[in-house]
Coordinates of C-alpha atoms in Angstrom, one line a residue:
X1 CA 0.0 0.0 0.0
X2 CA 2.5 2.4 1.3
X3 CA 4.1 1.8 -2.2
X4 CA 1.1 2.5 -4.1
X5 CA 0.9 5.5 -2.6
X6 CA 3.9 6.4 -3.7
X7 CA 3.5 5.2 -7.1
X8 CA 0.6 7.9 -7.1
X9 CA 2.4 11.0 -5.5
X10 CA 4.8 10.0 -8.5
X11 CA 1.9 10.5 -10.9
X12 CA 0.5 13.2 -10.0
X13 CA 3.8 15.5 -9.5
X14 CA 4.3 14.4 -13.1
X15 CA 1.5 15.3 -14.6
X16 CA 0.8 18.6 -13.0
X17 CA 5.3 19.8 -11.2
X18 CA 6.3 20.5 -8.1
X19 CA 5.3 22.6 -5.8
X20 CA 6.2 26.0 -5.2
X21 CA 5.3 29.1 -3.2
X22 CA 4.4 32.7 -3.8
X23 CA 4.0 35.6 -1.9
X24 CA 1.7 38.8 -2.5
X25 CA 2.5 40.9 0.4
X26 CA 3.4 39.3 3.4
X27 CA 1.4 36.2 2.9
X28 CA 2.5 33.1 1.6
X29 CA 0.0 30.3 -0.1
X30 CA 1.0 27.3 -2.5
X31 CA 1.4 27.9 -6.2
X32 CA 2.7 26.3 -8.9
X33 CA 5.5 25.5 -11.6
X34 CA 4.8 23.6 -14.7
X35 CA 6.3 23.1 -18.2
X36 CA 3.9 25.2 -20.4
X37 CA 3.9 22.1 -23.5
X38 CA 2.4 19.8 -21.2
X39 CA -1.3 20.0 -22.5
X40 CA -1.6 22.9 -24.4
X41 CA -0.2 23.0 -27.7
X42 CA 0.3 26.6 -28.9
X43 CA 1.9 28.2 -32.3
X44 CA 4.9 29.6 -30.4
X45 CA 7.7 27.0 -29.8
X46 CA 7.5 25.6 -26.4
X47 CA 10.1 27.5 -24.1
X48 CA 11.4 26.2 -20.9
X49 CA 9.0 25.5 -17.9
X50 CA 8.1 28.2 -16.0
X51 CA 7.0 29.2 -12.6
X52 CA 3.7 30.5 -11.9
X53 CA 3.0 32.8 -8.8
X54 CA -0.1 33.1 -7.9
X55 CA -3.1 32.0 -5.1
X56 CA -6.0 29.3 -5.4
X57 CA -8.8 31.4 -4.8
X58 CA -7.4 33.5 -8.0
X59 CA -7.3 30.6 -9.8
X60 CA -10.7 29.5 -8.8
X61 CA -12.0 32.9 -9.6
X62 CA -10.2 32.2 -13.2
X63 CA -12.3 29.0 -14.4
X64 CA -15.4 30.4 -12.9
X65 CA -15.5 34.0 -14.9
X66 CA -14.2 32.0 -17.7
X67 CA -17.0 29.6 -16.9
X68 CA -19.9 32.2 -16.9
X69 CA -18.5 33.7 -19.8
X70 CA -19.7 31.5 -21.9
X71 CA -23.1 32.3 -20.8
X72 CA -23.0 35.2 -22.3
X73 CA -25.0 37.1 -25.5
X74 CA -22.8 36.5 -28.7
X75 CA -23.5 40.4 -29.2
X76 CA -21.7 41.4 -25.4
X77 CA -18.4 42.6 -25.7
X78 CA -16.1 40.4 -24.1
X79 CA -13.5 42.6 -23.0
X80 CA -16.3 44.9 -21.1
X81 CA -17.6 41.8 -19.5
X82 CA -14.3 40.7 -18.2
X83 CA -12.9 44.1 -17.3
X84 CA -16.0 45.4 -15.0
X85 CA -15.7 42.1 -13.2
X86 CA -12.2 43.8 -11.8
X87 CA -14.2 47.5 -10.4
X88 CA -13.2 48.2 -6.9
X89 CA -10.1 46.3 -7.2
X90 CA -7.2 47.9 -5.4
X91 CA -3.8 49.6 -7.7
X92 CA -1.2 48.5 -6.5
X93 CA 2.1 48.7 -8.7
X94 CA 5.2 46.5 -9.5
X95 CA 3.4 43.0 -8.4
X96 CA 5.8 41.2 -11.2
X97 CA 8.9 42.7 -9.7
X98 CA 8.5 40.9 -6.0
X99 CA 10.0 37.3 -6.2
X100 CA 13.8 37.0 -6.8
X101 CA 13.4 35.8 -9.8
X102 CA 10.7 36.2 -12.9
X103 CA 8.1 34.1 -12.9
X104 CA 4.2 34.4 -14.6
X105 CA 2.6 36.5 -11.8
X106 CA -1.1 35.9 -11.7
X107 CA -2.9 38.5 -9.1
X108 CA -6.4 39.2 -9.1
X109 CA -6.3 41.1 -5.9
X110 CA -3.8 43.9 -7.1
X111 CA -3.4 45.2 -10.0
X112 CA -1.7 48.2 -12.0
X113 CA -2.6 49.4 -15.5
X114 CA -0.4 47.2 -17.5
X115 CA -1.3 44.2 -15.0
X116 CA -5.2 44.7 -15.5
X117 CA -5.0 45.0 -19.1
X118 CA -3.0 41.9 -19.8
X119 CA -5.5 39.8 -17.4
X120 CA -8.6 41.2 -19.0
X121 CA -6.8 40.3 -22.6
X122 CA -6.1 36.7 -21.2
X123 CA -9.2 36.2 -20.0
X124 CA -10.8 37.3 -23.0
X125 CA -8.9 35.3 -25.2
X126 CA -9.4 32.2 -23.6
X127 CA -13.3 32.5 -24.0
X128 CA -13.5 33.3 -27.2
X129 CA -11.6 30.1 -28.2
X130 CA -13.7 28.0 -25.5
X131 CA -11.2 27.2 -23.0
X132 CA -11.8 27.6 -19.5
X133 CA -9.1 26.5 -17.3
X134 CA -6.6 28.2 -15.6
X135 CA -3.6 26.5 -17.0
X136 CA -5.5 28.4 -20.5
X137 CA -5.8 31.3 -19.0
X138 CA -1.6 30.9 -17.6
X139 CA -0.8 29.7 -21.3
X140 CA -2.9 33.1 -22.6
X141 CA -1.2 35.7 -20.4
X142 CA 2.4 34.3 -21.0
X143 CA 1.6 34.6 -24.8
X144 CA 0.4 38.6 -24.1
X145 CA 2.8 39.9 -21.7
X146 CA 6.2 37.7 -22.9
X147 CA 8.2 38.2 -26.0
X148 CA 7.8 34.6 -27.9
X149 CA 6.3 33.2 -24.4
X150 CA 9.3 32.8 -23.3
X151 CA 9.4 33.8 -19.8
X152 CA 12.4 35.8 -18.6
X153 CA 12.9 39.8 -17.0
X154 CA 14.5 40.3 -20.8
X155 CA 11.7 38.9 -22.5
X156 CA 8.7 40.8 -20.8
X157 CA 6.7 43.9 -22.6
X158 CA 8.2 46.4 -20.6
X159 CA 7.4 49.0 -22.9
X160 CA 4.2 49.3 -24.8
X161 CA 5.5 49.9 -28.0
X162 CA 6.9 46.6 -27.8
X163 CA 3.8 45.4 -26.5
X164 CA 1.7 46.6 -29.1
X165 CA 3.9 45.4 -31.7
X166 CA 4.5 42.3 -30.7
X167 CA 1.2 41.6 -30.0
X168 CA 0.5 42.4 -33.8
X169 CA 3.1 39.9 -35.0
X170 CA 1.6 37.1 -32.6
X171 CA -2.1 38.0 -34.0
X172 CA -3.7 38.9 -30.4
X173 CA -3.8 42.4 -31.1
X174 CA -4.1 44.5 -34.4
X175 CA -3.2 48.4 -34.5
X176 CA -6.7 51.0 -35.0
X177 CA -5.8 53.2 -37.4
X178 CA -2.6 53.7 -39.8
X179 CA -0.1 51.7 -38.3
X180 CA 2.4 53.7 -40.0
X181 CA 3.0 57.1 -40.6
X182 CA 3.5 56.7 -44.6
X183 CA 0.1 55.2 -44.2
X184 CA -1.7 58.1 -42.6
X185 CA -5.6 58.7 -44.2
X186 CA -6.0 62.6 -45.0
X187 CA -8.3 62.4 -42.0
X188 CA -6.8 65.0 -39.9
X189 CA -7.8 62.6 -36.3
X190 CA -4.0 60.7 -37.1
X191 CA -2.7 64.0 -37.2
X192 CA 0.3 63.4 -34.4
X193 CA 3.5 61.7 -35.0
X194 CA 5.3 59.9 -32.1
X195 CA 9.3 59.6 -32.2
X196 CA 10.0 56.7 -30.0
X197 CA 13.6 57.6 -28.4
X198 CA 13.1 54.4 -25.7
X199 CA 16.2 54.7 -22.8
X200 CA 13.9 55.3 -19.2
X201 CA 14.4 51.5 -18.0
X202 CA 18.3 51.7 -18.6
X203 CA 19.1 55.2 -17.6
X204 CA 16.9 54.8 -14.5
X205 CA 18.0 50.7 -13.5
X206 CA 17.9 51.3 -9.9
X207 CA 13.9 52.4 -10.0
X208 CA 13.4 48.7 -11.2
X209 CA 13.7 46.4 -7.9
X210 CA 14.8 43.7 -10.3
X211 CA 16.8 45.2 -12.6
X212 CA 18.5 46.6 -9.7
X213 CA 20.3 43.1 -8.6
X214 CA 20.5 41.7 -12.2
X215 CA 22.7 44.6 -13.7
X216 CA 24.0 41.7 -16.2
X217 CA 20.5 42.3 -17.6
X218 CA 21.2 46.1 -18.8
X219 CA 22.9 45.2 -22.3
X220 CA 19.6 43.1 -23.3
X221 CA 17.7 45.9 -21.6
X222 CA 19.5 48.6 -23.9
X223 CA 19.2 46.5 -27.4
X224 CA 15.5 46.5 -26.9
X225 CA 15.3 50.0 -26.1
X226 CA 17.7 50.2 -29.6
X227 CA 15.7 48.2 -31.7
X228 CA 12.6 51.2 -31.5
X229 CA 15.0 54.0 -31.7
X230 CA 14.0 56.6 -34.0
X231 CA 10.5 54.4 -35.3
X232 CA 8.0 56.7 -35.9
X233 CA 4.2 55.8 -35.2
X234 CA 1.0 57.8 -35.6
X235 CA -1.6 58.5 -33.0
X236 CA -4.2 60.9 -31.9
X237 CA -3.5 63.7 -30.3
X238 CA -5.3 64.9 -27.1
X239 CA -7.2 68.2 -28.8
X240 CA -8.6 65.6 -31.2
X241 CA -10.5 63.5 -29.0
X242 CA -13.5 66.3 -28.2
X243 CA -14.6 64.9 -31.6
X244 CA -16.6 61.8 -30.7
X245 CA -18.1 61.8 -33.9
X246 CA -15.2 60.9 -35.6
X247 CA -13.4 59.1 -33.0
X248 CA -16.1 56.4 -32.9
X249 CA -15.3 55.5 -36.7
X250 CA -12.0 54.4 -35.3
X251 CA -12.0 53.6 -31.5
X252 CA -14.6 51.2 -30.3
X253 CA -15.6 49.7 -26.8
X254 CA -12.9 46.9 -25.5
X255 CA -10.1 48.6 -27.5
X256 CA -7.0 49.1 -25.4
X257 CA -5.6 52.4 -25.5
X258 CA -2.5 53.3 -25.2
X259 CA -1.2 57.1 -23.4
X260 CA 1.4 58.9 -24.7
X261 CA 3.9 61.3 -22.8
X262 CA 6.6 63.4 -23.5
X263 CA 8.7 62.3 -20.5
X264 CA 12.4 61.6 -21.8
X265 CA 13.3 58.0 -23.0
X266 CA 9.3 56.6 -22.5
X267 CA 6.9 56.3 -24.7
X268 CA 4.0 55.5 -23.0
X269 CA 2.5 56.3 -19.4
X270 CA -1.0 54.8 -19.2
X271 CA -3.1 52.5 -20.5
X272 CA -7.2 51.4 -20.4
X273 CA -10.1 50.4 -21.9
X274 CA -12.2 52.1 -24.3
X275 CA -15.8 52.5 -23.2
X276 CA -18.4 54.4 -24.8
X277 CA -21.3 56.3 -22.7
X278 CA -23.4 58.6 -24.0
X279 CA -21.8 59.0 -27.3
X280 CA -18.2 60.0 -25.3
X281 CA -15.2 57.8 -24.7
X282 CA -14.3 57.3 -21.5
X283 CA -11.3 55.2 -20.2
X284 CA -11.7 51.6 -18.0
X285 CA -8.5 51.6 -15.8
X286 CA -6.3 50.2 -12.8
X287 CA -6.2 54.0 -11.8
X288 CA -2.8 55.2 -9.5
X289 CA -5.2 58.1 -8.7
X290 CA -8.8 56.5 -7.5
X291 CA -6.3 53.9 -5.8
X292 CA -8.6 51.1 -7.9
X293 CA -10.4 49.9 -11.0
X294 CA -12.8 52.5 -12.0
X295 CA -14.3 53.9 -15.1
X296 CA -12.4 57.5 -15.1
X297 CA -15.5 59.9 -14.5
X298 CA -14.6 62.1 -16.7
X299 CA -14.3 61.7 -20.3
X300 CA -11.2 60.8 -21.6
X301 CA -10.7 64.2 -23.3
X302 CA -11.1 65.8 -20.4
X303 CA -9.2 63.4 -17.9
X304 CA -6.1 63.8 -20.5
X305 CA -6.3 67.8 -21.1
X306 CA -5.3 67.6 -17.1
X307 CA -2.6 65.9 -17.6
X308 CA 0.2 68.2 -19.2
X309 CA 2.3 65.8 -20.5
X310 CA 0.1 63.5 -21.6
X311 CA 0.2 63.8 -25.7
X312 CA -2.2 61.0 -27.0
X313 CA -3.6 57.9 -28.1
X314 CA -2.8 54.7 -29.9
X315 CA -5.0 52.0 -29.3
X316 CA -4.8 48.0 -30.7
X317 CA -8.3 46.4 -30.8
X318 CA -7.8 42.7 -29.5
X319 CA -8.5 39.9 -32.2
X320 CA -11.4 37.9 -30.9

């Protein structure tokens, strides 16, 4: 018997990894590490096995949105469903930066802008293909927030260029609008022109907990940063979007939008979801200001013409 048993711990350790343990905080509860071409065949190449940080009620909370989700009218917008099931939830920044090394960070109770995004993305993605587990849902969010899935400090989206971009080329996400300058429509909404000069992360390495004790990461840091010097990308400047008229022809509700600045060596400082109320735009965000997920109260036109060094707008419209 007592070797059955053992035959069985054998099996199931197997099948599903060892244990491991994450912390949010100052608590610690069980989590998990797997290899990510154990049952889930995807069109990336399988990278090495990962560890995923997260707690079980998250998890449990994963299968059972994903669950009801499929309850819902073909006509309801996804994105909306999933993102309003995260109002009230607290901001709380640089949750992937708190283990000593990277792992997938799953974290329902906290969440920044980037953080929220990405999980309402995953989420969405893994309904509209049917799936409703959280190893899916893991397999979904490595594919969004990772450069080819693979999951390493060097590898993540850090900026949102190269988020946007790379979600493109992976067919998750598809640019609203020109996605070039040379491709600009006479309509005069595209009218700005972003010069990505990318150089905050390496000039500023001991802001980034991690980056901080890895300096051997900086070189891979800097040739990312490199790779979008000097690209040039249209988007919508802030005067522009009083016109709802026409910005409805472009931007619809569950599109991700993307903030610009003018602060040296980033490109973007925000981002949300589109929602529509009453013929304005407003955005859906992990806000560092409400201290939660809200739908900004004001319009997004207004909301960014307070913001002085906000510029703009790009936005990708997910591909479900």
């Amino acid at each position: 018997m007592r070797y059955l048993t053992l035959l069985l711990l054998f099996l199931y350790f197997s099948a599903f990894g060892a244990a491991s343990f994450s912390s949010f905080g100052t608590a610690s509860f069980p989590g998990m590490s797997f290899s990510p071409c154990a049952s889930h065949p995807l069109s990336e190449p399988c990278p090495t096995p990962y560890v995923t940080h997260y707690v079980p009620e998250d998890s449990i909370r994963i299968e059972k949105m994903l669950r009801e989700s499929q309850h819902t009218a073909p006509e309801e917008n996804v994105m909306l469903f999933f993102a309003r099931q995260f109002l009230g939830t607290p901001y709380v920044g640089n949750t992937l930066d708190c283990h000593d090394s990277e792992g997938l960070v799953v974290n329902l109770s906290q969440l920044d802008c980037t953080t929220f995004v990405e999980t309402v993305l995953a989420l969405a993605l893994c309904s509209r293909r049917g799936e409703t587990s959280f190893t899916a849902f893991c397999h979904a969010l490595r594919e969004i927030r990772y450069v080819g899935g693979e999951v390493a400090y060097t590898s993540r989206k850090h900026y949102f260029t190269l988020w946007m971009e790379e979600g493109e080329r992976q067919g998750l996400v598809r640019h609203v609008g020109p996605d070039s300058v040379a491709s600009r429509p006479s309509d005069p909404l595209f009218s700005g022109v972003q010069h990505v000069r990318l150089s905050y992360m390496s000039s500023h390495a001991t802001s980034y907990s991690m980056l901080a004790k890895h300096p051997e990461w900086l070189p891979a840091i800097r040739a990312i940063e490199k790779r979008y010097d000097g690209r040039a990308f249209p988007f919508i400047p802030k005067r522009s979007l009083c016109r709802s008229g026409l910005l409805k022809k472009y931007l619809a509700d569950g599109d991700i939008i993307a903030i610009q600045t003018d602060r040296p060596g980033l490109d973007t400082s925000h981002v949300g979801i589109a929602v529509w109320s009453n013929g304005r735009l407003f955005l859906l965000h992990a806000s560092s200001r409400w201290k939660k997920v809200v739908v900004e109260p004001s319009p997004l036109y207004e909301y960014m013409m307070k913001q002085p060094r906000q510029t703009g707008v790009r936005a990708v419209r997910p591909f479900l």
